[in-house]
PDB file of C-alpha atoms in Angstrom:
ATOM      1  CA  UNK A   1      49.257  73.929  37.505  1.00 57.00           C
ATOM      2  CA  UNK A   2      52.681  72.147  37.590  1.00 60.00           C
ATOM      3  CA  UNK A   3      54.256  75.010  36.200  1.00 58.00           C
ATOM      4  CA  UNK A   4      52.858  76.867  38.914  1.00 63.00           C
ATOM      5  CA  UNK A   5      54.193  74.983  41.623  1.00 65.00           C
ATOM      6  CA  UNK A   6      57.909  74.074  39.996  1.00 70.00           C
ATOM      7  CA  UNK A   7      58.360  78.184  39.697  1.00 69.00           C
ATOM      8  CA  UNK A   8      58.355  78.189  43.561  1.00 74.00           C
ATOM      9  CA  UNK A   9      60.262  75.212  44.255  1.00 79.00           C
ATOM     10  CA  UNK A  10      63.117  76.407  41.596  1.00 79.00           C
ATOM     11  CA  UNK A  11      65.461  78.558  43.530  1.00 80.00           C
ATOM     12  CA  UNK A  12      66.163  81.882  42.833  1.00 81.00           C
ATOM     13  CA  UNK A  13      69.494  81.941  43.622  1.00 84.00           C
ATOM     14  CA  UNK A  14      70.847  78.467  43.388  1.00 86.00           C
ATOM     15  CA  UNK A  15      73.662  77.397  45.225  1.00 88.00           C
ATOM     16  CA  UNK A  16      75.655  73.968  45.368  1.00 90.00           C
ATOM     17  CA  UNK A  17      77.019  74.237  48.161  1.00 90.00           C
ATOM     18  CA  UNK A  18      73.894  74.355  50.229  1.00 92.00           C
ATOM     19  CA  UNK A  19      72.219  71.581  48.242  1.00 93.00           C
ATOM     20  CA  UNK A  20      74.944  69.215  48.875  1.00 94.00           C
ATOM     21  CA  UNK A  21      74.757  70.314  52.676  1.00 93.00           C
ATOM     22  CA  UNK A  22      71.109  69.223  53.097  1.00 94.00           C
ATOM     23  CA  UNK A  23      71.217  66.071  51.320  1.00 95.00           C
ATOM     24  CA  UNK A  24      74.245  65.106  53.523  1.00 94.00           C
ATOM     25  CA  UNK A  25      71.964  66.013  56.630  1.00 94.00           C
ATOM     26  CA  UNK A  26      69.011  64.464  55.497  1.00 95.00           C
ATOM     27  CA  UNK A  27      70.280  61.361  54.627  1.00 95.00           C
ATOM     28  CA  UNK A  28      72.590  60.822  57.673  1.00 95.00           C
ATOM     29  CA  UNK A  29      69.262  61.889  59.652  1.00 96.00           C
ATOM     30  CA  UNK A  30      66.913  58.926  57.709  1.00 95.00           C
ATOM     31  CA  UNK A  31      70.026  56.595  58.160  1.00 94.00           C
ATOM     32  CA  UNK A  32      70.101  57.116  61.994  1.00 94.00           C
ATOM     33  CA  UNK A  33      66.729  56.675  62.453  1.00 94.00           C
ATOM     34  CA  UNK A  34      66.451  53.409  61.139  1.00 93.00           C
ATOM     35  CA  UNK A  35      69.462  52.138  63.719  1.00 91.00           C
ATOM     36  CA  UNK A  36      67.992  54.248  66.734  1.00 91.00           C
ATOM     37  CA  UNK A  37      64.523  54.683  68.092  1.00 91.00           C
ATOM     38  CA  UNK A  38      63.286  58.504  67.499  1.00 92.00           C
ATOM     39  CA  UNK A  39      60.103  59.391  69.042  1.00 93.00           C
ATOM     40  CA  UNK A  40      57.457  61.019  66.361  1.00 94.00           C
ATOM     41  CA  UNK A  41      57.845  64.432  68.124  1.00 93.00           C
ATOM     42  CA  UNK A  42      61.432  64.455  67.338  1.00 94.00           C
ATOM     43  CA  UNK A  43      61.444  63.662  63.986  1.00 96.00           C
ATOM     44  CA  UNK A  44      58.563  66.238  63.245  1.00 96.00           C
ATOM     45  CA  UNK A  45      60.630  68.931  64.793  1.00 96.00           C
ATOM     46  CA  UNK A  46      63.705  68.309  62.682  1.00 96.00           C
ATOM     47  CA  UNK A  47      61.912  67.829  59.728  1.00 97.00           C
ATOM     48  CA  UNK A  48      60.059  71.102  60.069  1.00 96.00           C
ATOM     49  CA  UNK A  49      62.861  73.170  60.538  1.00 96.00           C
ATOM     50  CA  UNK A  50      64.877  71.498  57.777  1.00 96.00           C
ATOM     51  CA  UNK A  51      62.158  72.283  55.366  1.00 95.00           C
ATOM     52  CA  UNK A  52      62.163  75.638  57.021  1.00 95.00           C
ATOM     53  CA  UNK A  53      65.748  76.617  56.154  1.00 95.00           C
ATOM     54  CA  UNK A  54      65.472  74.976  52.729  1.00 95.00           C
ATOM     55  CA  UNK A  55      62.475  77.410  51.483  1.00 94.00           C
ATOM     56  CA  UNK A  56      64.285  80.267  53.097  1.00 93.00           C
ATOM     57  CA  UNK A  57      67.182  79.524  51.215  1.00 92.00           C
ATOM     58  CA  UNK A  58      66.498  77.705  47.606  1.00 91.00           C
ATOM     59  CA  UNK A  59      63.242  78.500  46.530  1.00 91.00           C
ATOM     60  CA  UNK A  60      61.634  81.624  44.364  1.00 90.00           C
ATOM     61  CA  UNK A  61      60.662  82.891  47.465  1.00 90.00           C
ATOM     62  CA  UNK A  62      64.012  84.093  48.170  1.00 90.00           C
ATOM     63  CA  UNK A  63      62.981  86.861  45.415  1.00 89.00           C
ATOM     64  CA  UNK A  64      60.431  88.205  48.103  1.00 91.00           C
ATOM     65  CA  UNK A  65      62.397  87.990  50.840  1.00 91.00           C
ATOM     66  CA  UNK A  66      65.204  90.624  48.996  1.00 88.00           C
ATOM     67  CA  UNK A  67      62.361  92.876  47.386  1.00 88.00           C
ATOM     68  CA  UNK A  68      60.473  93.300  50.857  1.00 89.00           C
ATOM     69  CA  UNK A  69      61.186  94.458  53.925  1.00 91.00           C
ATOM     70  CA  UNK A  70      58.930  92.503  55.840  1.00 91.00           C
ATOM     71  CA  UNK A  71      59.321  89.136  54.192  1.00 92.00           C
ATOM     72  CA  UNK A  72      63.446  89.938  54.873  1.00 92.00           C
ATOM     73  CA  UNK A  73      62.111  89.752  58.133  1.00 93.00           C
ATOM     74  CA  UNK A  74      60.466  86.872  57.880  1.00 94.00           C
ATOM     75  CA  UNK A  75      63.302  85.109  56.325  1.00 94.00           C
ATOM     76  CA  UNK A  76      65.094  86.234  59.316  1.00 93.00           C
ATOM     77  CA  UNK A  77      63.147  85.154  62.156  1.00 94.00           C
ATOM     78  CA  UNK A  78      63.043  81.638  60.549  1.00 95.00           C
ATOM     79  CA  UNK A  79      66.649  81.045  60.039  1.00 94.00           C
ATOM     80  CA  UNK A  80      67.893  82.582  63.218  1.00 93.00           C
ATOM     81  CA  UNK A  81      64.931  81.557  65.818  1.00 94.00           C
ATOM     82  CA  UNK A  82      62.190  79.355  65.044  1.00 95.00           C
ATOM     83  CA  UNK A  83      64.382  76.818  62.243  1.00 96.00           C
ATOM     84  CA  UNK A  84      67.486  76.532  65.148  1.00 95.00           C
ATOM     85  CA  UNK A  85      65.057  75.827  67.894  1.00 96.00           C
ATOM     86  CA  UNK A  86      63.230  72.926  66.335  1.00 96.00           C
ATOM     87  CA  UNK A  87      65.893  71.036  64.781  1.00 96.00           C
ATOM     88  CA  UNK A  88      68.006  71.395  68.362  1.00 95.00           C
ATOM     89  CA  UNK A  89      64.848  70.691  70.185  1.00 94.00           C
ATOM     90  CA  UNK A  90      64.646  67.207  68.355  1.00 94.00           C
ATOM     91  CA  UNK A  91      68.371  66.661  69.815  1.00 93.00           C
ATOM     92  CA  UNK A  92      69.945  65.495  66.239  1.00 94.00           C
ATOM     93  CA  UNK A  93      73.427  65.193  66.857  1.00 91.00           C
ATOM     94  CA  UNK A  94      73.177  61.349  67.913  1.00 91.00           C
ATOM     95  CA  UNK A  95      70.894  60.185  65.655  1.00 94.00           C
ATOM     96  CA  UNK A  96      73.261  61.895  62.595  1.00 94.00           C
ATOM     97  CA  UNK A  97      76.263  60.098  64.002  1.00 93.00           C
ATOM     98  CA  UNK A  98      74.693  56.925  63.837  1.00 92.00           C
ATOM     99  CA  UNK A  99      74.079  57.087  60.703  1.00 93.00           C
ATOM    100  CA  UNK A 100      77.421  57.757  59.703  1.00 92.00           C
ATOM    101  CA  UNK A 101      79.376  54.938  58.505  1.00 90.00           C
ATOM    102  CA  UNK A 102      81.347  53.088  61.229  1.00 89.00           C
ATOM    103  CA  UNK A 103      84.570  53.445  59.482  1.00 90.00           C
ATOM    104  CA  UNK A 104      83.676  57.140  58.691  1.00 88.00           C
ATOM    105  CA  UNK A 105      82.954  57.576  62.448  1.00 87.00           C
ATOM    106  CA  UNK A 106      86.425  55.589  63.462  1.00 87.00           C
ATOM    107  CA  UNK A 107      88.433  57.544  60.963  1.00 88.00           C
ATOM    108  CA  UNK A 108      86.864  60.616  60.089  1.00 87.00           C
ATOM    109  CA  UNK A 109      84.878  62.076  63.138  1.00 87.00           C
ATOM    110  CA  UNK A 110      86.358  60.890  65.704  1.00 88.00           C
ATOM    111  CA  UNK A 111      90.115  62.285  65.225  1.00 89.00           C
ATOM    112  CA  UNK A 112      88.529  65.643  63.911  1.00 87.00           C
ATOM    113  CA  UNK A 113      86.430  66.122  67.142  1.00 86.00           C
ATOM    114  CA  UNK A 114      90.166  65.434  69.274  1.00 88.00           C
ATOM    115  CA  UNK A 115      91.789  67.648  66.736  1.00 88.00           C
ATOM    116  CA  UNK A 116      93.032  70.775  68.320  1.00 88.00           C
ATOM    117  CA  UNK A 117      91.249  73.432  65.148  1.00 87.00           C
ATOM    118  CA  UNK A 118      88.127  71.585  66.363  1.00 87.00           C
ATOM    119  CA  UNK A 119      88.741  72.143  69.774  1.00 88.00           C
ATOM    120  CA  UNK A 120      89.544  75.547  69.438  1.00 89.00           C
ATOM    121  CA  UNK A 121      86.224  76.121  67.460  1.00 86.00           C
ATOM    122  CA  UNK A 122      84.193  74.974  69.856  1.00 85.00           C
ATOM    123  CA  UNK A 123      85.845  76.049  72.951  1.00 86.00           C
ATOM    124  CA  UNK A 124      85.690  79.730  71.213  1.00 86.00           C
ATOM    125  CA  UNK A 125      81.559  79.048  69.513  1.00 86.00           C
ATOM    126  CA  UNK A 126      80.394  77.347  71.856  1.00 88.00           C
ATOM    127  CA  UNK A 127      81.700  79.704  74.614  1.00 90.00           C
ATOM    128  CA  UNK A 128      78.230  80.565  76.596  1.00 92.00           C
ATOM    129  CA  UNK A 129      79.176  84.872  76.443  1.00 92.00           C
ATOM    130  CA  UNK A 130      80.504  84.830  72.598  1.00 93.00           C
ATOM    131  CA  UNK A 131      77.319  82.606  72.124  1.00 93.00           C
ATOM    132  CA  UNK A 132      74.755  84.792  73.499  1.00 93.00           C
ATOM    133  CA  UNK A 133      76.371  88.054  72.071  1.00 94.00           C
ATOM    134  CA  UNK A 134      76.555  86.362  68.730  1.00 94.00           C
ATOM    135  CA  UNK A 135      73.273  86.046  68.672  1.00 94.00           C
ATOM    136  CA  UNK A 136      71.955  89.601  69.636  1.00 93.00           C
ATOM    137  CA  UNK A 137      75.060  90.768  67.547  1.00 94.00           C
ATOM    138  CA  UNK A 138      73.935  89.321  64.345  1.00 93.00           C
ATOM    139  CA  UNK A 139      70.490  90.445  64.575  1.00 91.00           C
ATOM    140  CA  UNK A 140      71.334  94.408  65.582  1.00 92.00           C
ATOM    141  CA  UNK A 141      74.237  95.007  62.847  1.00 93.00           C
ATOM    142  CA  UNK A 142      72.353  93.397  59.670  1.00 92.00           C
ATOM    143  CA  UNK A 143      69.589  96.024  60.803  1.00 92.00           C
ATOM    144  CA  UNK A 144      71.670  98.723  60.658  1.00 92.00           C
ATOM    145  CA  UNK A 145      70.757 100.261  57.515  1.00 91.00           C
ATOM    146  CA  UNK A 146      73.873 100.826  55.557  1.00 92.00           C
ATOM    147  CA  UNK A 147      74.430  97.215  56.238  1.00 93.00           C
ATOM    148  CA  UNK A 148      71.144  96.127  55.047  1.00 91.00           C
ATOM    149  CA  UNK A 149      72.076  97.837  52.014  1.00 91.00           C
ATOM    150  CA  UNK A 150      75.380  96.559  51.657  1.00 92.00           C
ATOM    151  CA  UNK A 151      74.021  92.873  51.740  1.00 91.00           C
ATOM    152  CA  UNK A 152      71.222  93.563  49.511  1.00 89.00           C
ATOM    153  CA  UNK A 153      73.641  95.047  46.795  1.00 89.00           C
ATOM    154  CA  UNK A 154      76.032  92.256  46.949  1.00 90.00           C
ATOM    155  CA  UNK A 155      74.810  88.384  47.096  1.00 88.00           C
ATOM    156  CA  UNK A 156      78.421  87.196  48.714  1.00 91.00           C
ATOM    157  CA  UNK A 157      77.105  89.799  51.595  1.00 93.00           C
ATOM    158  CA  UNK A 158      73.307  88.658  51.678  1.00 92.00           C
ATOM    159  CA  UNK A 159      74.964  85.504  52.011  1.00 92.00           C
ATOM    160  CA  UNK A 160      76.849  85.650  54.750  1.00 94.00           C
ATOM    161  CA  UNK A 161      74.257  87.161  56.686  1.00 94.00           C
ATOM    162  CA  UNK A 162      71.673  84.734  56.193  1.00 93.00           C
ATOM    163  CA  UNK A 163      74.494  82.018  56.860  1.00 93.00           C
ATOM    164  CA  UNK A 164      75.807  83.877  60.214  1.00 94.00           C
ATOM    165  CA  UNK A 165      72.263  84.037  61.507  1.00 94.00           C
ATOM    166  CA  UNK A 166      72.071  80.400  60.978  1.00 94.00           C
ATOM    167  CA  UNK A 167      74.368  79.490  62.687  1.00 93.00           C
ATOM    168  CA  UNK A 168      74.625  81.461  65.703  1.00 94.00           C
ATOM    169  CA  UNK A 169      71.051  80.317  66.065  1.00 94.00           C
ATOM    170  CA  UNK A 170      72.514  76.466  66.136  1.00 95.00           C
ATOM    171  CA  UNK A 171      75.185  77.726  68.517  1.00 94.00           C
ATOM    172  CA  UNK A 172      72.726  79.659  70.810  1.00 95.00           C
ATOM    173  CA  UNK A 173      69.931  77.236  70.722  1.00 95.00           C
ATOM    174  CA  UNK A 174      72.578  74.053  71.313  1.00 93.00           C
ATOM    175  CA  UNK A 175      73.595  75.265  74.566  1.00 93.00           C
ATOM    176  CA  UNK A 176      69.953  76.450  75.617  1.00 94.00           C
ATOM    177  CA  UNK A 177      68.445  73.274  74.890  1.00 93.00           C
ATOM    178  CA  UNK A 178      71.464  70.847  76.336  1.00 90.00           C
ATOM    179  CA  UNK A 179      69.974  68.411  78.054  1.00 87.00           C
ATOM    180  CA  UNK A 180      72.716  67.572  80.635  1.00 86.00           C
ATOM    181  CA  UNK A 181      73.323  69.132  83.366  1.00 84.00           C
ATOM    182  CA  UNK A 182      76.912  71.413  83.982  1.00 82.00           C
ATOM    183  CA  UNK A 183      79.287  69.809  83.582  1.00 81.00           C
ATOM    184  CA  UNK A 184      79.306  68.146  81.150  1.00 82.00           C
ATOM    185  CA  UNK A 185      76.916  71.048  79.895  1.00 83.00           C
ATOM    186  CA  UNK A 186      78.198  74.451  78.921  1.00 87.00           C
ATOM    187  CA  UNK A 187      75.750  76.231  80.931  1.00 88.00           C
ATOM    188  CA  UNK A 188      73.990  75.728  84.023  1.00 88.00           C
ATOM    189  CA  UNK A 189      70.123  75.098  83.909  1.00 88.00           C
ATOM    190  CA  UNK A 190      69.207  77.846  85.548  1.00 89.00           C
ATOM    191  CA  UNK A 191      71.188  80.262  82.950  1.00 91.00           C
ATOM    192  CA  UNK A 192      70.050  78.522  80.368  1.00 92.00           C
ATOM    193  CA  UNK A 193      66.375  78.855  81.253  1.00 92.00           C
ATOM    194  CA  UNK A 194      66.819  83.296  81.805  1.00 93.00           C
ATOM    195  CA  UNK A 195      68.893  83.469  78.772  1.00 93.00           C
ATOM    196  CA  UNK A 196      66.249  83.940  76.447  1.00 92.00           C
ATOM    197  CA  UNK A 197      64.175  86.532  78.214  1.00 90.00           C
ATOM    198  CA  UNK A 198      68.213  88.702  78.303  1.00 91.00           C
ATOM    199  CA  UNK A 199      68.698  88.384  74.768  1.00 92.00           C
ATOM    200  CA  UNK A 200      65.110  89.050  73.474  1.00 91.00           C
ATOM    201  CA  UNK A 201      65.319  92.254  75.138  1.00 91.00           C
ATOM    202  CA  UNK A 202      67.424  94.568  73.054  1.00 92.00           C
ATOM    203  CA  UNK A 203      65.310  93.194  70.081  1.00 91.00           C
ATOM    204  CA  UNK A 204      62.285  93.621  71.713  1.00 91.00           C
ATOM    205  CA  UNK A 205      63.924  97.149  71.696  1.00 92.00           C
ATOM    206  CA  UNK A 206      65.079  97.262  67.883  1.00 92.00           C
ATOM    207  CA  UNK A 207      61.737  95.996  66.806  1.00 91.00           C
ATOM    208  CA  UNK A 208      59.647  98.792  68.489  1.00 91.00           C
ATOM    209  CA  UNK A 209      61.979 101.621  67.132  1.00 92.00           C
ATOM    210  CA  UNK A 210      61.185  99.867  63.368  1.00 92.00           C
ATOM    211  CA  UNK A 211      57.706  99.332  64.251  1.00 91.00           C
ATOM    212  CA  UNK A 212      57.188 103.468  65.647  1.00 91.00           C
ATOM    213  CA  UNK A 213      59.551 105.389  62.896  1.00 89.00           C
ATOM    214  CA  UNK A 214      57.829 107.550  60.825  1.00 88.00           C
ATOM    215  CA  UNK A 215      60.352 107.579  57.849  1.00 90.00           C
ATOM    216  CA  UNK A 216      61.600 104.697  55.536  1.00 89.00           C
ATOM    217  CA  UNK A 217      64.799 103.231  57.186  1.00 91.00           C
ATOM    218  CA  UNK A 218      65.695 100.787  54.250  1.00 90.00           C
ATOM    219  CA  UNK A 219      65.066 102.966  50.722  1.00 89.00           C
ATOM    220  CA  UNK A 220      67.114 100.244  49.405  1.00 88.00           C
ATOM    221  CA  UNK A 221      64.335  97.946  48.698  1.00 87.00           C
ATOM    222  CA  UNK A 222      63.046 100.742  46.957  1.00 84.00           C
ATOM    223  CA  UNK A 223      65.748 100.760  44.806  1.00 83.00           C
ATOM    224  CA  UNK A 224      66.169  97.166  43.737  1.00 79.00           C
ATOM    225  CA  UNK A 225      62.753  97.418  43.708  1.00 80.00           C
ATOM    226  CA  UNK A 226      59.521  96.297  46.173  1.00 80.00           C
ATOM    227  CA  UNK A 227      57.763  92.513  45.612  1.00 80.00           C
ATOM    228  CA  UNK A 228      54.177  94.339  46.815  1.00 82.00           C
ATOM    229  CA  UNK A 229      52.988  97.563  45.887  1.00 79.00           C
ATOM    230  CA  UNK A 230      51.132  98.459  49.090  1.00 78.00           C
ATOM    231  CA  UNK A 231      52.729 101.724  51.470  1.00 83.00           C
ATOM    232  CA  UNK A 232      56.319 101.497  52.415  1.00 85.00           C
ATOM    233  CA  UNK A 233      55.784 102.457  56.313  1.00 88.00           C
ATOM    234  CA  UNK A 234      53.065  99.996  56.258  1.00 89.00           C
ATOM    235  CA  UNK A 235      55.711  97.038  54.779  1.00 88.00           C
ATOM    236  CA  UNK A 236      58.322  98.780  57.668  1.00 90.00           C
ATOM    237  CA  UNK A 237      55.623  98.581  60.566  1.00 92.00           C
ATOM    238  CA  UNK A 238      54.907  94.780  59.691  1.00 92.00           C
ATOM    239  CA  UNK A 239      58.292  94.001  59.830  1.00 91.00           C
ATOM    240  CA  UNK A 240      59.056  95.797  63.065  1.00 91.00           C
ATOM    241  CA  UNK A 241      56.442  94.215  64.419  1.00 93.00           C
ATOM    242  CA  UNK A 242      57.295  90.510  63.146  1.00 92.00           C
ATOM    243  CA  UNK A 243      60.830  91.414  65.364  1.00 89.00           C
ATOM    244  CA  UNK A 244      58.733  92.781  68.350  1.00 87.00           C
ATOM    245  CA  UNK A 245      56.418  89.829  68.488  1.00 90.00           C
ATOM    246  CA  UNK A 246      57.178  86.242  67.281  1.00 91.00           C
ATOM    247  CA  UNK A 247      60.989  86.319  67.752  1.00 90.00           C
ATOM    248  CA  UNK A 248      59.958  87.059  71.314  1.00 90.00           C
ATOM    249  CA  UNK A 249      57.235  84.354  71.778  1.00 92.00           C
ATOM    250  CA  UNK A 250      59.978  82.130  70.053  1.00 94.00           C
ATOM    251  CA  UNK A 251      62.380  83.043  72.489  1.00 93.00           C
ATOM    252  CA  UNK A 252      60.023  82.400  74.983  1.00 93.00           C
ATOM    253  CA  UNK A 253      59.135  78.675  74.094  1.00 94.00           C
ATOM    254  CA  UNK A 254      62.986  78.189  74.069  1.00 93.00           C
ATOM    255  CA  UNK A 255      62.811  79.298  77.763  1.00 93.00           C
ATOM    256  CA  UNK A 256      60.185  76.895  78.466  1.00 94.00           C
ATOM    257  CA  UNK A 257      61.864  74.217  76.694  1.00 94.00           C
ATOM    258  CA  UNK A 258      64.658  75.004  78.626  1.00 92.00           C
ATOM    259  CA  UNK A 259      62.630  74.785  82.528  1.00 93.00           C
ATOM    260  CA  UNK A 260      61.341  71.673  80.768  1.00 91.00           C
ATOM    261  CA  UNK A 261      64.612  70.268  81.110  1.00 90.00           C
ATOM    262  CA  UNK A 262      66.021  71.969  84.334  1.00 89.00           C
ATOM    263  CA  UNK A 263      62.449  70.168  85.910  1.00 90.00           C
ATOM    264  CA  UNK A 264      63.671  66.781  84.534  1.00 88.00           C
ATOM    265  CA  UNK A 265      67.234  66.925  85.689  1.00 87.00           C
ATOM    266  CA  UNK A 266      66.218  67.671  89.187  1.00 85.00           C
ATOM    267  CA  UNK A 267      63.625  65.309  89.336  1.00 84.00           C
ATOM    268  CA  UNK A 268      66.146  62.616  88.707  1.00 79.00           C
ATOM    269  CA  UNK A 269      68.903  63.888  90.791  1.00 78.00           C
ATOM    270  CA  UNK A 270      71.068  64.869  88.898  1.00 75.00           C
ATOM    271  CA  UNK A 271      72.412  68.279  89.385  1.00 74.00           C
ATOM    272  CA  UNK A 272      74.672  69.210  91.931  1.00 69.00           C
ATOM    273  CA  UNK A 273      73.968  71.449  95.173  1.00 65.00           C
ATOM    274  CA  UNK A 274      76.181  72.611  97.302  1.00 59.00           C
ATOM    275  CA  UNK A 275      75.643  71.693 100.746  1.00 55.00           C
ATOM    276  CA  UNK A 276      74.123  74.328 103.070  1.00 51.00           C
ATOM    277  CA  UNK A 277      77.194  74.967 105.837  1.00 56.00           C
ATOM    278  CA  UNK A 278      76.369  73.704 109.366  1.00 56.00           C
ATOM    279  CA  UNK A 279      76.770  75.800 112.041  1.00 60.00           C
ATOM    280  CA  UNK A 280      79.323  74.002 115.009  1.00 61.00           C
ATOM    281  CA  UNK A 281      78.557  74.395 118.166  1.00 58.00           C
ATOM    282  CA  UNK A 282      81.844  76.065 119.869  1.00 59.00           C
ATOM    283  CA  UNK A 283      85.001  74.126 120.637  1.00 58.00           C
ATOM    284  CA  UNK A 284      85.350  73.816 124.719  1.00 61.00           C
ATOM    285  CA  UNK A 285      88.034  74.404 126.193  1.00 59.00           C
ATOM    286  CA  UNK A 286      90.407  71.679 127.048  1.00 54.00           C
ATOM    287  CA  UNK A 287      90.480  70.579 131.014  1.00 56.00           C
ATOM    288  CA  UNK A 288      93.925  71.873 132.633  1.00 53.00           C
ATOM    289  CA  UNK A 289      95.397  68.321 133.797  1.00 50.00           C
ATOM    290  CA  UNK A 290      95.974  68.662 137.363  1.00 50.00           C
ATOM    291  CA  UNK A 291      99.284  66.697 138.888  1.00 48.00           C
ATOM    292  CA  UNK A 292      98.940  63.410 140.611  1.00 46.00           C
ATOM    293  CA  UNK A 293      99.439  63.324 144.413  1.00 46.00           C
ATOM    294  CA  UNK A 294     102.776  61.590 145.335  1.00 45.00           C
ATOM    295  CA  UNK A 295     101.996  58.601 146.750  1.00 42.00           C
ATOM    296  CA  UNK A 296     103.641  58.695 150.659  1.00 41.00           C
ATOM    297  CA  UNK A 297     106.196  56.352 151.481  1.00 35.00           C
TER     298      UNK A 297
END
């Protein structure tokens, strides 16, 4: 029985790179939470999505998810939608500065986030167009088959892409979920609320031409052989579908989330209309000044 269980907890591919990552994030995260107050909702939505990325990334079932087309897409939809969404939804960033170090925050984060590579970064990432196409961008060209085989055949590849869809999600999903209002926000709330239903479109799109072909797009996992034995279309149909259908309810909760917070800003005043223009009544003339009678001598 132990056995059992520590074969899928042992990566398949392990990495130190990411292992150092998320013990640095988790225990910054438990840190901050002992010197801030985190409601329960919060802490269950980072939580899940950490332990979402980590079995999508370090465990045996990363063998499944590069044998199988439809688990691939499984792997996908986590890293790049549903993980993103939940860990910005439980608005991290302040509760992993706190539990920084104070001289780490006075010496270490502070200058980097005034440096100019960091401003660059962000002004460039966290740009609301490069954002948004980032996002559709990443999901279109690792579906593309030759680059589905590419990354399959070499792990620096498959690594990238799983990284690169991480990511973009955290970029795409920060500015979606920001609660402030613009400025200091990125995006306005009303953007930020029909973003989603833009960019789930062209996958909406890409997941119904998987879902309806009739021929094997990706013989590759074919060739580095399939986790399941059961029909190839069948495995290509399930996948399509997991692209049509979850990533868009997904997307759709982060629209919510995102009227949930456009709601709360106006309710307490706090985004900016312009006011309507008032219509003047015309200017009148001015009275012609008449001369004074001479007084008679």
């Amino acid at each position: 029985m132990i056995a059992s269980v520590t074969k899928w907890i042992v990566p398949w591919e392990f990495s130190w790179v990411f292992l150092l990552t998320f013990l640095a994030c988790s225990v910054l995260y438990v840190r901050g939470c002992r010197r801030l107050p985190v409601s329960v909702g919060r802490r269950i939505a980072f939580w899940l999505g950490t332990a979402m990325i980590y079995v999508s990334l370090h465990t045996y079932l990363d063998y499944f998810f590069e044998h199988e087309f439809f688990m691939h897409r499984i792997q996908q939809v986590l890293l790049h939608h549903l993980a993103p969404l939940l860990i910005m939804a439980s608005y991290p960033g302040s509760v992993l500065r706190k539990g920084m170090p104070l001289r780490w925050r006075l010496r270490l984060l502070r200058p980097a986030l005034r440096s100019w590579p960091w401003r660059l970064f962000s002004a460039v990432w966290l740009n609301p167009a490069v954002a948004t196409v980032l996002f559709v961008a990443f999901i279109l060209v690792w579906l593309i088959p030759s680059m589905q085989t590419l990354a399959m055949l070499d792990w620096r590849v498959y690594r990238f892409m799983n990284w690169s869809m991480l990511v973009s999600g955290f970029s795409y999903w920060w500015l979606v979920l920001d609660h402030r209002p613009r400025p200091p926000g990125r995006m306005t709330p009303g953007v930020r609320v029909l973003s989603p239903g833009i960019t789930m479109t062209p996958q909406i799109l890409a997941g119904a031409i998987v879902t309806f072909s009739k021929s094997d797009l990706y013989p590759i996992f074919e060739i580095c052989g399939r986790a399941f034995t059961f029909n190839v279309l069948t495995g290509q149909l399930v996948g399509g579908v997991i692209m049509w259908v979850p990533a868009a309810l997904i997307e759709s909760v982060g629209g919510l989330l995102a009227m949930r917070q456009w709601l709360r800003l106006s309710r307490n005043g706090r985004i900016r209309r312009k006011p309507w223009p008032t219509r003047r009544p015309p200017a009148r003339p001015a009275p012609i000044a008449q001369d004074e009678p001479s007084a008679s001598v």
